[in-house]
XYZ file of C-alpha atoms in Angstrom:
193
model
C -84.962 88.243 60.096
C -82.774 85.159 60.102
C -79.156 86.203 60.503
C -77.328 84.157 57.905
C -74.249 86.385 57.725
C -71.315 85.000 59.630
C -69.029 87.240 61.632
C -65.635 86.185 60.281
C -62.361 87.865 59.510
C -62.411 89.870 56.286
C -58.734 89.112 55.671
C -59.276 85.392 55.081
C -60.294 84.761 51.434
C -62.369 81.666 52.238
C -64.119 83.609 55.009
C -64.931 86.366 52.530
C -66.341 83.857 50.061
C -68.422 82.263 52.807
C -69.646 85.670 53.971
C -70.647 86.442 50.391
C -72.532 83.148 50.121
C -74.304 83.680 53.438
C -75.282 87.189 52.351
C -76.517 85.877 48.988
C -78.598 83.285 50.827
C -80.127 86.006 52.991
C -80.912 88.167 49.949
C -82.519 85.235 48.145
C -84.676 84.430 51.145
C -85.747 88.011 51.726
C -86.007 89.408 48.185
C -85.754 86.573 45.645
C -83.447 85.849 42.715
C -84.059 89.158 40.931
C -82.634 91.091 43.875
C -79.388 89.118 43.832
C -76.433 91.077 42.508
C -72.732 91.149 43.288
C -73.000 94.696 44.643
C -75.928 93.859 46.932
C -74.117 90.774 48.214
C -71.025 92.865 48.976
C -73.151 95.438 50.791
C -75.130 92.842 52.768
C -71.963 90.952 53.725
C -70.107 94.136 54.670
C -67.399 93.359 52.112
C -65.424 95.817 49.979
C -66.988 96.532 46.595
C -66.001 93.914 44.037
C -65.280 91.171 46.580
C -68.110 88.856 45.551
C -67.230 89.107 41.869
C -63.673 88.004 42.717
C -65.077 84.646 43.814
C -68.134 84.376 41.565
C -67.473 86.138 38.240
C -70.989 85.856 36.821
C -74.476 85.808 38.275
C -74.756 82.165 37.214
C -71.563 81.352 39.121
C -72.992 83.140 42.163
C -76.259 81.189 41.878
C -74.358 77.903 41.530
C -72.281 78.820 44.554
C -75.258 79.753 46.718
C -77.207 76.609 45.711
C -74.221 74.433 46.668
C -73.748 76.434 49.874
C -77.418 76.067 50.817
C -77.296 72.328 50.133
C -74.201 71.998 52.324
C -75.807 73.973 55.153
C -78.894 71.774 54.998
C -76.801 68.581 55.084
C -74.963 69.913 58.135
C -78.193 70.860 59.920
C -80.316 67.846 59.109
C -77.716 65.153 58.516
C -78.605 61.602 57.719
C -80.583 59.651 60.261
C -81.633 56.032 60.518
C -85.216 55.233 59.537
C -87.755 55.765 62.302
C -89.464 52.650 63.602
C -92.308 54.132 65.684
C -95.289 55.988 64.203
C -95.523 58.616 66.957
C -91.814 59.329 66.588
C -92.248 59.718 62.804
C -95.124 62.166 63.349
C -92.926 64.181 65.707
C -89.928 64.107 63.344
C -91.901 65.313 60.307
C -93.650 67.987 62.374
C -90.376 69.182 63.929
C -88.761 69.359 60.474
C -91.605 71.539 59.150
C -91.510 73.740 62.250
C -87.773 74.242 61.797
C -88.067 74.958 58.066
C -90.821 77.519 58.635
C -89.278 78.942 61.814
C -85.562 79.364 62.379
C -84.746 78.432 58.758
C -87.637 80.321 57.142
C -85.349 82.600 55.125
C -83.394 79.598 53.897
C -86.606 77.814 52.934
C -87.693 80.857 50.928
C -84.261 80.940 49.261
C -84.637 77.263 48.299
C -88.103 77.901 46.846
C -86.786 80.932 44.950
C -84.008 78.832 43.452
C -86.368 75.991 42.500
C -88.974 78.274 40.949
C -86.844 80.946 39.278
C -84.252 78.466 38.022
C -86.577 75.745 36.762
C -85.063 76.262 33.307
C -81.536 75.619 34.687
C -81.682 72.234 36.422
C -77.912 72.128 36.817
C -78.076 75.118 39.158
C -80.428 73.404 41.580
C -78.871 69.933 41.283
C -77.271 70.054 44.776
C -80.655 70.868 46.320
C -82.334 68.058 44.383
C -79.607 65.697 45.612
C -80.502 66.635 49.200
C -84.159 66.058 48.432
C -83.391 62.572 47.110
C -81.602 61.743 50.364
C -84.678 62.862 52.305
C -86.942 60.877 49.967
C -84.862 57.718 50.556
C -85.051 58.246 54.308
C -88.816 58.818 54.099
C -89.285 55.651 52.020
C -87.225 53.613 54.483
C -89.192 55.061 57.413
C -92.550 54.348 55.762
C -91.456 50.802 54.915
C -90.349 50.274 58.525
C -93.745 51.562 59.697
C -95.539 49.038 57.494
C -96.652 51.028 54.441
C -97.831 48.663 51.693
C -96.543 51.031 48.985
C -93.596 52.920 50.514
C -92.591 54.618 47.233
C -96.109 55.824 46.440
C -96.556 56.948 50.032
C -93.267 58.828 49.899
C -94.489 60.825 46.904
C -97.725 61.589 48.760
C -95.973 62.505 52.033
C -93.420 64.705 50.243
C -96.164 66.561 48.366
C -98.091 66.981 51.614
C -95.002 68.302 53.434
C -94.208 70.701 50.589
C -97.782 71.962 50.461
C -98.058 72.404 54.223
C -94.717 74.211 54.417
C -95.538 76.548 51.541
C -98.990 77.193 53.024
C -97.510 78.065 56.441
C -94.913 80.409 54.934
C -97.153 82.194 52.448
C -100.766 81.985 53.626
C -101.356 80.898 57.223
C -98.488 81.335 59.668
C -100.571 79.647 62.380
C -101.098 76.362 60.491
C -100.674 73.448 62.894
C -98.514 70.850 61.149
C -99.199 67.970 63.551
C -102.762 67.144 62.356
C -101.642 67.387 58.716
C -98.799 64.937 59.328
C -101.020 62.618 61.382
C -103.630 62.435 58.585
C -101.008 61.959 55.874
C -99.385 59.093 57.765
C -102.793 57.567 58.475
C -103.593 57.653 54.744
C -100.394 55.723 54.048
C -100.336 53.332 56.970
C -103.982 52.571 57.731
C -105.106 51.568 54.251
């Protein structure tokens, strides 16, 4: 299990809020949106009863908070890089990203999927995650253009769908899926045509 709960002082209000958000992220990744409640977050975070509701009065406020928190964590972990100029380096970067998302950040990936799927009717709740995705799409388009793709935007849509499918497949169906050949074939489809 990915340990998303930070060991911080319980006397600091911002630390308590962050502990609650980390616990909510863990619950989402392990049990989905339906399992998320203020009481469960308090219990998972090791906070006094009622702590989470002091910061996030409603379930919607808690979901908004955890979506923003997840987006921030992802920005911190993956940052913004310059486009890649070498094909082999791009293959490695995409493969490493999928390995990380399905490995050390597996619980977080499941939390993101839970938010996207269960909150499809509330686009405002997942807006911070979609903003992160747009940043990644722009980087992918710039990388594909630098690698010589004739249709970088169309290839980005194809690559993103391939990455999403491979990641979901690894997490839900085949935990031994080798990402490297998938990435290699996807890039070949975009760059060798």
